[in-house]
Tab-separated table of C-alpha atoms in Angstrom:
chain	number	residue	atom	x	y	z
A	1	UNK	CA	-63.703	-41.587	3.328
A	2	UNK	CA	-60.900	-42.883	5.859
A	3	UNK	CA	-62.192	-45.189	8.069
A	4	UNK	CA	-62.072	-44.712	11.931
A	5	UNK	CA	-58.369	-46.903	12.284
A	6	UNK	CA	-57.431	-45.020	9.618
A	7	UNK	CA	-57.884	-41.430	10.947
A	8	UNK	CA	-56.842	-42.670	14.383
A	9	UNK	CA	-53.818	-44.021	13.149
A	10	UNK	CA	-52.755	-40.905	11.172
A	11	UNK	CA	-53.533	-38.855	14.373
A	12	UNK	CA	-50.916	-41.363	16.203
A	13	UNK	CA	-48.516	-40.972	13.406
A	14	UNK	CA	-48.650	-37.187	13.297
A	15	UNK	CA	-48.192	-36.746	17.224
A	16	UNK	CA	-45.248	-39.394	16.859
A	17	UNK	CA	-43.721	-36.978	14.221
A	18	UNK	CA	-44.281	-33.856	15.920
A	19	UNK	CA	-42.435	-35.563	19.437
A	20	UNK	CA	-39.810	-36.260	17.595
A	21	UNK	CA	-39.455	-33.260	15.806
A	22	UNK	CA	-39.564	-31.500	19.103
A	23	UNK	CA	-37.471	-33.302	20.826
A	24	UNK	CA	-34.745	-33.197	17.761
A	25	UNK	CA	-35.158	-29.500	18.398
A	26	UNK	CA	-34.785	-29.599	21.715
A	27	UNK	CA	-31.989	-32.069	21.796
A	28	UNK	CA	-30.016	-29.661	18.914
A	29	UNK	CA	-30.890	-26.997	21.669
A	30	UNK	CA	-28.880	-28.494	24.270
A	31	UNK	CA	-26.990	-30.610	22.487
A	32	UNK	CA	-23.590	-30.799	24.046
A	33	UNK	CA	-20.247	-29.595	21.791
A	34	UNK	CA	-17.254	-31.866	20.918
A	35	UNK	CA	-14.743	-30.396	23.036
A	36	UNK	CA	-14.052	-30.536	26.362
A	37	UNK	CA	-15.164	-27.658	29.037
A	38	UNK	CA	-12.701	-25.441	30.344
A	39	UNK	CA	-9.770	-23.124	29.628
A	40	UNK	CA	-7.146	-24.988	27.370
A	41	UNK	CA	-3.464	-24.105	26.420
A	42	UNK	CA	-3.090	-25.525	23.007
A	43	UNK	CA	0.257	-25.404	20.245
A	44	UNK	CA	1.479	-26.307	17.298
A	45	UNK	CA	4.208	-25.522	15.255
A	46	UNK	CA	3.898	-22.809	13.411
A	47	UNK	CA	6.848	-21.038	10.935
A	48	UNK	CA	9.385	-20.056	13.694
A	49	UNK	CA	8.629	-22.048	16.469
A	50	UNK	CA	5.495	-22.426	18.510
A	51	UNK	CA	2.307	-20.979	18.122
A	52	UNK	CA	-0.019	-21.670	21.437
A	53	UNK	CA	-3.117	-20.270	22.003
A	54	UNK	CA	-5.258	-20.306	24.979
A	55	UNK	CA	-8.965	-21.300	24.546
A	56	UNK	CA	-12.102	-20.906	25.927
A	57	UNK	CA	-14.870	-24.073	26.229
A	58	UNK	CA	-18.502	-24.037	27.729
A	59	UNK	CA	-20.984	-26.739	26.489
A	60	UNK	CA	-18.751	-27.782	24.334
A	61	UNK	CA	-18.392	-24.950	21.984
A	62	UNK	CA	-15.590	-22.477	21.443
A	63	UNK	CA	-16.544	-19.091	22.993
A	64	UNK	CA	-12.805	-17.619	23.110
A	65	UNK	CA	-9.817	-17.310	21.581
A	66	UNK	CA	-6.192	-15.912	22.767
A	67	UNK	CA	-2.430	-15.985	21.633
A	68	UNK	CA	-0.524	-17.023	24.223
A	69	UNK	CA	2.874	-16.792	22.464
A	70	UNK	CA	4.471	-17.242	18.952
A	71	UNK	CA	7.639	-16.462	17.492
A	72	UNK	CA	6.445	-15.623	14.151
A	73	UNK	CA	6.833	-12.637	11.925
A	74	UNK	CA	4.605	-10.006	13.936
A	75	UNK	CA	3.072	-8.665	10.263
A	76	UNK	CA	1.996	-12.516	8.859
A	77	UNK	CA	1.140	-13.493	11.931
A	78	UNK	CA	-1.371	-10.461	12.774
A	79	UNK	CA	-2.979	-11.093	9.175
A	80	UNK	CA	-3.316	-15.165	10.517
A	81	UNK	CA	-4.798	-14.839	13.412
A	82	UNK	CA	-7.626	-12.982	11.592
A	83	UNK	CA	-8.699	-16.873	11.484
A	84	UNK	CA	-9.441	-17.209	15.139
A	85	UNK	CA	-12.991	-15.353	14.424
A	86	UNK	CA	-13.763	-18.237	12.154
A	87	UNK	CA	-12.789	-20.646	14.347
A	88	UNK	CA	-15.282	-19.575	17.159
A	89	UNK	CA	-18.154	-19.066	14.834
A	90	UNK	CA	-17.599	-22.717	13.039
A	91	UNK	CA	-16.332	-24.119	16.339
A	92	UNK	CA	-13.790	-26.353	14.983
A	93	UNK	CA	-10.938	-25.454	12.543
A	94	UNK	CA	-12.786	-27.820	9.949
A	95	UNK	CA	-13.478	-26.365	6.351
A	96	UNK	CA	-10.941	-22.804	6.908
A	97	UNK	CA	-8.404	-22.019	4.808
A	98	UNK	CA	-4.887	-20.708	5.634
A	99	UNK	CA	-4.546	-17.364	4.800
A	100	UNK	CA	-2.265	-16.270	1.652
A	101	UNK	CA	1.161	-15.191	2.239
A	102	UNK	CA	1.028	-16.855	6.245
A	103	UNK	CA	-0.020	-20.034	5.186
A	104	UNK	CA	2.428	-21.452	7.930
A	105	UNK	CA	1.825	-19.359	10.800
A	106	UNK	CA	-2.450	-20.564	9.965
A	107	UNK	CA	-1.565	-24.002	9.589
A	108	UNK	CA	0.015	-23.455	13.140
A	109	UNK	CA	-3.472	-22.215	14.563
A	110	UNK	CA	-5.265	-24.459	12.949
A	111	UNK	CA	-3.432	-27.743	14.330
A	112	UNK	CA	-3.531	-25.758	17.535
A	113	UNK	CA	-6.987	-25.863	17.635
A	114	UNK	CA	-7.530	-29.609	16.447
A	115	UNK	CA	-5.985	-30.679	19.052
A	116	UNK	CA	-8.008	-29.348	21.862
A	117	UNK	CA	-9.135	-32.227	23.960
A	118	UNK	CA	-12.587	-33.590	23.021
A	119	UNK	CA	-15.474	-34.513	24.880
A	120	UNK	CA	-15.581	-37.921	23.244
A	121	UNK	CA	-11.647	-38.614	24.262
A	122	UNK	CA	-10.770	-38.929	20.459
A	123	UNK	CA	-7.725	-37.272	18.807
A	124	UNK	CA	-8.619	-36.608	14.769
A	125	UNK	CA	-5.085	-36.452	12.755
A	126	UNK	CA	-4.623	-32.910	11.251
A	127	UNK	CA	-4.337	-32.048	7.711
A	128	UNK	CA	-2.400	-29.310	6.404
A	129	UNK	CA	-4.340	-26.618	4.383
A	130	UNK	CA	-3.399	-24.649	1.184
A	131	UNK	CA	-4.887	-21.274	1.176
A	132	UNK	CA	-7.573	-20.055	-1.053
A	133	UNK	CA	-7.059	-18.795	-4.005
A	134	UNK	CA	-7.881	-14.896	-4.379
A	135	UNK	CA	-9.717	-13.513	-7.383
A	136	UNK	CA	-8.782	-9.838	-8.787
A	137	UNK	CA	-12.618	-9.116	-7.575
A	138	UNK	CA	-11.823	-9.637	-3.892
A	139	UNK	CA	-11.960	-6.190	-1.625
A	140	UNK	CA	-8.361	-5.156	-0.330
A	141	UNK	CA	-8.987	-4.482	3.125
A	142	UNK	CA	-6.004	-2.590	3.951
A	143	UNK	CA	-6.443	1.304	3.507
A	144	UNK	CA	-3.912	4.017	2.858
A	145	UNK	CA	-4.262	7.095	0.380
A	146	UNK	CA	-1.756	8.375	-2.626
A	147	UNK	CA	-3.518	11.347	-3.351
A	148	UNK	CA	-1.025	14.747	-3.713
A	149	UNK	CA	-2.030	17.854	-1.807
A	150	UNK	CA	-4.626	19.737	-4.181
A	151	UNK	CA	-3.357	23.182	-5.442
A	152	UNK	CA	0.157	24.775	-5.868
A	153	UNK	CA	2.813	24.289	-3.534
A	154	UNK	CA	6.370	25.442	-3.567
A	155	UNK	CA	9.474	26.109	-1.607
A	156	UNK	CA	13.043	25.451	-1.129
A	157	UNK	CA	14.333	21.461	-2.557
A	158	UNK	CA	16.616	19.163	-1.058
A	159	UNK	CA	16.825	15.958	-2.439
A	160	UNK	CA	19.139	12.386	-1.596
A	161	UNK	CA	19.052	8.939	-2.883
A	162	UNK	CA	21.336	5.839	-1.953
A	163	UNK	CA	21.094	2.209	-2.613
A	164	UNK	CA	20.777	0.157	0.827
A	165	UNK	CA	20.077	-3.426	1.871
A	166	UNK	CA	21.410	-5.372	-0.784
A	167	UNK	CA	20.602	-2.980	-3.648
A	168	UNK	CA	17.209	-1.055	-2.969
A	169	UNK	CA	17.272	2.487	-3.970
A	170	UNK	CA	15.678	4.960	-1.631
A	171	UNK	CA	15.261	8.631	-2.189
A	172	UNK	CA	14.104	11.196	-0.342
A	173	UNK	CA	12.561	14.537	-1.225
A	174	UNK	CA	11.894	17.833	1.088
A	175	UNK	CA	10.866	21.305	0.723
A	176	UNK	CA	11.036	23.238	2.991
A	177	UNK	CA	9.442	26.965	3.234
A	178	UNK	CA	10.804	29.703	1.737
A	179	UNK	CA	13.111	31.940	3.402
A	180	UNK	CA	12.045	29.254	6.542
A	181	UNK	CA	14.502	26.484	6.414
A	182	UNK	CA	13.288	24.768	9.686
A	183	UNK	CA	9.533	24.543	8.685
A	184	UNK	CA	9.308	21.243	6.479
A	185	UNK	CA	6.125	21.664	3.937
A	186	UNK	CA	6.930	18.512	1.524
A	187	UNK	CA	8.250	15.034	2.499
A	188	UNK	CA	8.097	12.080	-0.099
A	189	UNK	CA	10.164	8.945	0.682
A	190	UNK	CA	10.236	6.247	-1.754
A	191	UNK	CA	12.005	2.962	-2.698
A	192	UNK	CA	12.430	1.018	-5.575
A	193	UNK	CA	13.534	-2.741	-6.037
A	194	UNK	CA	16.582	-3.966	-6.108
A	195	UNK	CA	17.818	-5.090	-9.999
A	196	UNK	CA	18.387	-8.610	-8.899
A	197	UNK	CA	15.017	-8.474	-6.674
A	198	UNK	CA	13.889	-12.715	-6.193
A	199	UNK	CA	10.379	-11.338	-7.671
A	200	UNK	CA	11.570	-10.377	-11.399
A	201	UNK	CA	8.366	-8.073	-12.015
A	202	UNK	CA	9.581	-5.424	-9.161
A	203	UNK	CA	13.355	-4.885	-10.284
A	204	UNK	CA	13.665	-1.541	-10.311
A	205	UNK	CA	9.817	-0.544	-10.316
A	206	UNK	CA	8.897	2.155	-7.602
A	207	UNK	CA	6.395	0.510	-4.761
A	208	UNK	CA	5.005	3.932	-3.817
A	209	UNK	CA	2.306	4.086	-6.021
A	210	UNK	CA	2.483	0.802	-8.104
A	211	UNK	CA	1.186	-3.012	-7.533
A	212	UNK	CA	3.968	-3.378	-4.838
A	213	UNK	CA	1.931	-2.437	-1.651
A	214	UNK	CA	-1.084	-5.260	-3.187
A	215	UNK	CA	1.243	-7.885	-3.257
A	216	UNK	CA	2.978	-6.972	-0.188
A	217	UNK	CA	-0.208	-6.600	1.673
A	218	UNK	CA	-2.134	-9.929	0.822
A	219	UNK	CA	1.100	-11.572	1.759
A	220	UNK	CA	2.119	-9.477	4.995
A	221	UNK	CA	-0.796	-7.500	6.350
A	222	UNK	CA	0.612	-4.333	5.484
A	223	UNK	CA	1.516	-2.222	2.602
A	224	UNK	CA	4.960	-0.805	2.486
A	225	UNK	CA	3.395	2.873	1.821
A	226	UNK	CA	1.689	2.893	4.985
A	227	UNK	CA	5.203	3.601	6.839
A	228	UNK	CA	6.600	5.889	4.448
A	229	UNK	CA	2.777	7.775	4.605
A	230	UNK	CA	2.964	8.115	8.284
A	231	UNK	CA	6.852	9.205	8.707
A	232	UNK	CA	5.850	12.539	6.174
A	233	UNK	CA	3.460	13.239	8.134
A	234	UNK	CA	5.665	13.116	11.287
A	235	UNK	CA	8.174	15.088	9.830
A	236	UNK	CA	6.058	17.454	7.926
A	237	UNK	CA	3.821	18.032	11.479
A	238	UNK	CA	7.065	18.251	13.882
A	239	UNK	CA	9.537	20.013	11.211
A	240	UNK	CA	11.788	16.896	12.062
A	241	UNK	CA	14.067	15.058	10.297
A	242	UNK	CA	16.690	14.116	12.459
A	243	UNK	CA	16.117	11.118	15.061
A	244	UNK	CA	17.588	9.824	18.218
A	245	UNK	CA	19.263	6.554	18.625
A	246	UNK	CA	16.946	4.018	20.725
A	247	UNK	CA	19.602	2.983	23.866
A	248	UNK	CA	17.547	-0.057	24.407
A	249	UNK	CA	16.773	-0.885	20.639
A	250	UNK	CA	16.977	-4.900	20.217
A	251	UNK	CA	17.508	-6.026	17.141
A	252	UNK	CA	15.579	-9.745	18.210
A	253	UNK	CA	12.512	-7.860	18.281
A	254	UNK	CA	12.578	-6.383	14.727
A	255	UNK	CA	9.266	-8.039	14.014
A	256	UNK	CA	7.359	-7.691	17.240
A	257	UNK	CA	5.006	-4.598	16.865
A	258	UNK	CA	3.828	-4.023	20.032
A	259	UNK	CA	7.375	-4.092	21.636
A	260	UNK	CA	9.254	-1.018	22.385
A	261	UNK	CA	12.352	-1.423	21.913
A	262	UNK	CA	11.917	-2.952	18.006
A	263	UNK	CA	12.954	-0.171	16.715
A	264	UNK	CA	16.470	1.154	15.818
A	265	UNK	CA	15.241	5.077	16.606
A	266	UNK	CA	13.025	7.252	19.182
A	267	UNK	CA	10.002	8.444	18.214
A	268	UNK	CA	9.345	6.749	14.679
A	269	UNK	CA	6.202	4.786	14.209
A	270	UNK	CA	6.237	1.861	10.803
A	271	UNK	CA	4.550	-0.765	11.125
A	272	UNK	CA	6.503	-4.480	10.262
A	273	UNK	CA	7.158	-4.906	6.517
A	274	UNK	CA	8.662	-1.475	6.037
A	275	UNK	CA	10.866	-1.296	9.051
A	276	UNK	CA	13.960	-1.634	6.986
A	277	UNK	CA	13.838	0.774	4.840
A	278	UNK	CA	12.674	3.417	7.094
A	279	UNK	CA	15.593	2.931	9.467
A	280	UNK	CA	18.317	2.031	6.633
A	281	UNK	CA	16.951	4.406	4.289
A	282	UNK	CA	14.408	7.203	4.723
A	283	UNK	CA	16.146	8.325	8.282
A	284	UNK	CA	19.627	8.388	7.355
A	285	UNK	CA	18.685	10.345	3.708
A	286	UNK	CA	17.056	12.822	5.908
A	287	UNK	CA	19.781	13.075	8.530
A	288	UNK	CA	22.167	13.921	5.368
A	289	UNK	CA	19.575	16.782	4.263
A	290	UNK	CA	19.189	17.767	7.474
A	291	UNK	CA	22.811	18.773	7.322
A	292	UNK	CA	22.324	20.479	4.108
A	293	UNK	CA	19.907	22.754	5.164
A	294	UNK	CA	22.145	23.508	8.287
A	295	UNK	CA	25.328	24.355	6.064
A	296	UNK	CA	25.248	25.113	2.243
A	297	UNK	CA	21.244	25.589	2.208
A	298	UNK	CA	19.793	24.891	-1.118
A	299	UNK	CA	19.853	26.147	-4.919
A	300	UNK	CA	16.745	24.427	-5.801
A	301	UNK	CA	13.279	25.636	-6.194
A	302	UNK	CA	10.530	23.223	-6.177
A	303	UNK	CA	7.313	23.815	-8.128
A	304	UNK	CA	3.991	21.480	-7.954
A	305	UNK	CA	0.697	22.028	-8.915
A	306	UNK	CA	-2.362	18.807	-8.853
A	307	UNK	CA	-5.500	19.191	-9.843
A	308	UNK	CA	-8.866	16.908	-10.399
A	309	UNK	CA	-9.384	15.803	-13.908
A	310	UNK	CA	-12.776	16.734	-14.424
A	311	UNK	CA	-15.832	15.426	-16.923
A	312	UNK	CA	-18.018	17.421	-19.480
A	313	UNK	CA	-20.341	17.749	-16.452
A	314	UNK	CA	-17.791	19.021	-14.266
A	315	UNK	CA	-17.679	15.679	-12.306
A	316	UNK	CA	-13.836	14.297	-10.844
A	317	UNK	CA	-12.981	11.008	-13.404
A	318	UNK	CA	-11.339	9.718	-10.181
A	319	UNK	CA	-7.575	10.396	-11.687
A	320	UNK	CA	-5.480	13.914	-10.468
A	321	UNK	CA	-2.900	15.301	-12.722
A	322	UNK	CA	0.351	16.372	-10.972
A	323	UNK	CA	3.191	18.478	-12.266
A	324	UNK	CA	6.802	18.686	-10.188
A	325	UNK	CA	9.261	21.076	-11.561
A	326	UNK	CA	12.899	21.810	-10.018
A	327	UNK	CA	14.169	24.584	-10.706
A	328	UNK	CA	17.920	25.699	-10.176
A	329	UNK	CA	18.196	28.787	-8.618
A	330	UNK	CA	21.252	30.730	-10.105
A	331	UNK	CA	20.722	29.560	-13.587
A	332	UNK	CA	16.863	29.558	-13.935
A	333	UNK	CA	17.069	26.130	-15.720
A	334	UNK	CA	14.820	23.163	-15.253
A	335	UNK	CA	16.810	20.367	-13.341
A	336	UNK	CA	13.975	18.292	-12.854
A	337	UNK	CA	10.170	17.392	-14.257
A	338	UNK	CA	7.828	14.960	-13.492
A	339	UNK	CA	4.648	14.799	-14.540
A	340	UNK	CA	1.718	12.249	-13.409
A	341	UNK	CA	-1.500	10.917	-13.264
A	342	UNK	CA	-2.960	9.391	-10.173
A	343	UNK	CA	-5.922	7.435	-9.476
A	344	UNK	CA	-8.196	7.391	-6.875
A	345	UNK	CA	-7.822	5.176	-3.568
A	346	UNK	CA	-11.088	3.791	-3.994
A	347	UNK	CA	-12.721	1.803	-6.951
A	348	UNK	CA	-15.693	3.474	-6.726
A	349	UNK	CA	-14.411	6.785	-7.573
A	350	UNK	CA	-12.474	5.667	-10.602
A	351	UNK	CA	-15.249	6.568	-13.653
A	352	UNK	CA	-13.426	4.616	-16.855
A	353	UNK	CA	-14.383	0.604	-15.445
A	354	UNK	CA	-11.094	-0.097	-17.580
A	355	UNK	CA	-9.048	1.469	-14.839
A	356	UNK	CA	-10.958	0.839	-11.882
A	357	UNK	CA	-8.102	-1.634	-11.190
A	358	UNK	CA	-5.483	0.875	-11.121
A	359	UNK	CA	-7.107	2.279	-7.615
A	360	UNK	CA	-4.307	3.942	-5.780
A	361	UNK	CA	-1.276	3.507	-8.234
A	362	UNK	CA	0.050	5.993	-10.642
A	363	UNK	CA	0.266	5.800	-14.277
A	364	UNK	CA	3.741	6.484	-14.374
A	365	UNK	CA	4.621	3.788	-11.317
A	366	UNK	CA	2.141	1.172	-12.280
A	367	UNK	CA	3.625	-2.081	-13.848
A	368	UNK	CA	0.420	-3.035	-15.592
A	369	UNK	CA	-1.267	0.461	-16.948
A	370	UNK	CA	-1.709	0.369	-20.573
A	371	UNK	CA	-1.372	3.512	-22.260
A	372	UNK	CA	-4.131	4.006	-24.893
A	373	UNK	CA	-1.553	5.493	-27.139
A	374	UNK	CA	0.058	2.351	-27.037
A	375	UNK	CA	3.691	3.115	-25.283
A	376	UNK	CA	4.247	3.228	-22.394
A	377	UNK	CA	3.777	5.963	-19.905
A	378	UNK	CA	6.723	5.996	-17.966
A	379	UNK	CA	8.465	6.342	-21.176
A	380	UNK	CA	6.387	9.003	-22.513
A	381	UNK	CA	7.389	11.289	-19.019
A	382	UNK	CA	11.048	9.616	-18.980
A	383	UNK	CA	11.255	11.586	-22.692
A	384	UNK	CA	9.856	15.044	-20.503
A	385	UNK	CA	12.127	14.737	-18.118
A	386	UNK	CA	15.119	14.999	-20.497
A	387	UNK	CA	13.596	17.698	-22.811
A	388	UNK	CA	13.266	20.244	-20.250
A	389	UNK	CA	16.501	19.129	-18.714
A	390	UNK	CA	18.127	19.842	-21.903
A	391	UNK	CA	16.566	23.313	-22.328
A	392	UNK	CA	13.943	22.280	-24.194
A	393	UNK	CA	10.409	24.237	-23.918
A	394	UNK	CA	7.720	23.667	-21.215
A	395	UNK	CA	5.390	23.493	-23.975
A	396	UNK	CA	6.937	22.786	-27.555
A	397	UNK	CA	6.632	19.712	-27.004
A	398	UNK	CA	5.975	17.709	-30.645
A	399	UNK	CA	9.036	15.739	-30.604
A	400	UNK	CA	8.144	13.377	-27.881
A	401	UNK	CA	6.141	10.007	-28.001
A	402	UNK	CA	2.409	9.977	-28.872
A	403	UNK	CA	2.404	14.021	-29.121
A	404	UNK	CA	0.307	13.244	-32.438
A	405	UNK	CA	-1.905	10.850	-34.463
A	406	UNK	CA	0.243	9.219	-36.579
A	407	UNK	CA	-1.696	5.972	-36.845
A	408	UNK	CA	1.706	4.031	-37.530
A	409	UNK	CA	2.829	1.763	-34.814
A	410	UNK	CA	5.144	0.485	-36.751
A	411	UNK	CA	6.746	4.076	-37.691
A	412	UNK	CA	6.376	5.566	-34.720
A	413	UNK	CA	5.683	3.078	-31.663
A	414	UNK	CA	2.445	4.707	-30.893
A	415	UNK	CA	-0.810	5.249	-32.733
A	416	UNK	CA	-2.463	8.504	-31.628
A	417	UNK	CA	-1.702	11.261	-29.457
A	418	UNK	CA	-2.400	11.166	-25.774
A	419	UNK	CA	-4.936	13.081	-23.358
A	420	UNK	CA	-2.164	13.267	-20.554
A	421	UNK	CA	0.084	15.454	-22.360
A	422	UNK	CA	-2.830	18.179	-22.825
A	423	UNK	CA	-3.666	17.696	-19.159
A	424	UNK	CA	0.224	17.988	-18.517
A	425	UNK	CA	0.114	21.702	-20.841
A	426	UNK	CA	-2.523	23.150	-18.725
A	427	UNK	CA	-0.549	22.594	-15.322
A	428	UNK	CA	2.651	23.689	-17.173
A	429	UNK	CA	0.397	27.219	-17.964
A	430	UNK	CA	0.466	27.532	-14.298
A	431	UNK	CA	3.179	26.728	-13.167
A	432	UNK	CA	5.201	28.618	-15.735
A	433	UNK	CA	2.742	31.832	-14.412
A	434	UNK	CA	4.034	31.408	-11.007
A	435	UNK	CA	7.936	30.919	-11.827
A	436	UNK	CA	7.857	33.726	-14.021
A	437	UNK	CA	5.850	36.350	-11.479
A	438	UNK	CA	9.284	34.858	-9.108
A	439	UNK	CA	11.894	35.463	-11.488
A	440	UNK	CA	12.533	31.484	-11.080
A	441	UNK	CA	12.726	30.202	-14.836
A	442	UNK	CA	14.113	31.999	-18.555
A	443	UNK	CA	11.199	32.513	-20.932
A	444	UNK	CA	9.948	29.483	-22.804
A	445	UNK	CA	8.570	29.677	-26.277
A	446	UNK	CA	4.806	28.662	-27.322
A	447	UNK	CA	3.592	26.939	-30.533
């Protein structure tokens, strides 16, 4: 048994602990911040020039965060400042990391930030920051969709391409309603690498639907589809593809999105990143159709059916099929086929885990699908293409890649036949219906 000093002593001990304790938690409470109350401008050099923010202080702590001014690249600079959240909840730019692709313009905030004036009259020396490195699992907050119109759609074709800034290739295709010239029903705009491009992997690849707009995005903010997404739509809603020249367009402000006057034409909306090749190359292709459809008018028919590929229990696989055929109008021959196979713009709707990856790219477009067939898939419809073009049949189609099991790579190139080319047969059964019923295409022999 404790003796009386004992127990008294513990007693002692225990309220000692628990004052302390309580005023620890008081004192963390009240306890005052490190910087210095008040409304500070702060900078630091950031890419371009400048970057200064102005910032908030009450007891200390960071309650508010503003740009002031910077001269940096609108786009990187929009997916930096996404640190300025951090900053206020950690109060201090301690422990962040830049972001990827604007590790400059967060390097900029961050010293910006160190070197508000602190309560204690000190002055830390700033350390550059790397940013973190990204792992395939991380979510891709930007959002844009891929997916084609369900169903059939047809109508008059006009169609221009041209190489532009240093070697990119843009084309631009529209259909237009039949025996309607002026109402636009199909816009597609897309762009693909220059051959010397600084980035090897994306000479020559399409960024529509392919790893492009990933890359682009973690680096920039934004994904080059989302301007050529939002100019169809424009032109598809308003039937326009002609645009006025912007009398107070600045070229110095190329990069500044909420300005005005950034852009080269009137009532165009792209967001930074994509700027170019809308105004070098998707409004001057459509200016020259535009003219078309004014004067000669077209010979082309365009044909394109997508549909869900569905399960055995009748449930979407998260891929849609599409067939385009171009038809010419005097000589019923096939100037034009493309056939592909696009996957869902979410993860979560792709079935197959293996291609869960591929979330809003294309088979054909992609530069890392791998065909199970073991060739690749762009060559595979590259081999369509000029079959038909040649007169060949919509559906004798054995003498193209991985048509059959052959089990010979080394004979062949591919080992067994693939499941795209009977999902490309079935939309060739309907879209062969349709151009027959119009008198649009010469008959075409079955197995």
């Amino acid at each position: 048994m404790k003796s009386l000093k004992t127990f008294n002593k513990s007693i002692i001990s225990g309220a000692v602990l628990f004052a302390t304790m309580t005023l620890a938690g008081c004192s963390t409470t009240m306890e005052q911040g490190k910087y210095a109350d008040g409304t500070h401008d702060v900078s630091a050099k950031g890419k371009k020039g400048l970057i200064t923010l102005t910032v908030e202080v009450e007891n200390g702590h960071i309650v508010d965060i503003k740009t002031k001014s910077h001269n940096e690249t609108e786009s990187l600079y929009l997916n930096a400042e996404r640190l300025l959240s951090q900053v206020v909840a950690k109060n201090g730019h301690e422990g962040i990391d830049a972001v990827s692709g604007a590790t400059y313009s967060s390097n900029g905030i961050l010293e910006a930030i160190n070197s508000l004036p602190r309560a204690n009259g000190s002055q830390p020396e700033y350390v550059a920051v790397g940013a973190k490195e990204e792992s395939a699992d991380d979510n891709f907050k930007l959002k844009w969709s891929i997916q084609p119109d369900l169903g059939l759609i047809k109508g008059d074709y006009y169609y221009e391409e041209a190489r532009f800034r240093q070697g990119h290739m843009g084309s631009v295709a529209i259909v237009t309603e039949l025996n309607n010239a002026k109402n636009v029903i199909f816009a597609e705009f897309n762009e693909s690498g220059r051959p010397n491009y600084y980035t090897r992997l994306y000479q020559n690849v399409p960024k529509r639907m392919s790893e492009y707009n990933f890359s682009m995005g973690k680096k920039k903010g934004t994904a080059w589809v989302q301007s050529a997404l939002t100019m169809e739509k424009l032109m598809v809603e308003q039937d326009k593809l002609t645009f006025d020249l912007n009398p107070e367009y600045d070229a110095k402000l190329g990069n500044k999105l909420k300005e005005p006057n950034r852009l080269k034409y009137l009532g165009i909306d792209v967001v930074a990143g994509a700027s170019n090749s809308i105004q070098q190359s998707m409004v001057p292709l459509t200016a020259k159709i535009h003219a078309k459809i004014n004067g000669e008018g077209s010979n082309q028919r365009f044909y394109q059916q997508a549909e869900k590929l569905m399960d055995a229990k009748g449930k979407w696989t998260g891929v849609t099929a599409m067939l385009r055929i171009v038809v010419d109008t005097d000589t019923k021959q096939i100037t034009k086929a493309h056939y592909d196979e696009i996957f869902a713009d979410e993860k979560a709707q792709i079935k197959d885990a293996s291609q869960k990856k591929f979330y809003r790219q294309s088979k054909y477009e992609s530069i890392n699908y791998v065909e199970p067939a073991r060739i690749g898939f762009n060559v595979m419809i590259d081999g369509l293409n000029a079959h038909l073009q040649q007169g060949g049949s919509l559906f004798m189609i054995d003498d193209l890649p991985a048509t059959g099991d052959t089990g010979s790579y080394a004979a062949t190139g591919f080992t067994k036949r693939s499941n795209s080319w009977d999902n490309y047969l079935n939309l060739a059964e309907v879209l062969y219906k349709e151009m027959r019923q119009d008198g649009m295409i010469l008959e075409h022999k079955k197995q």
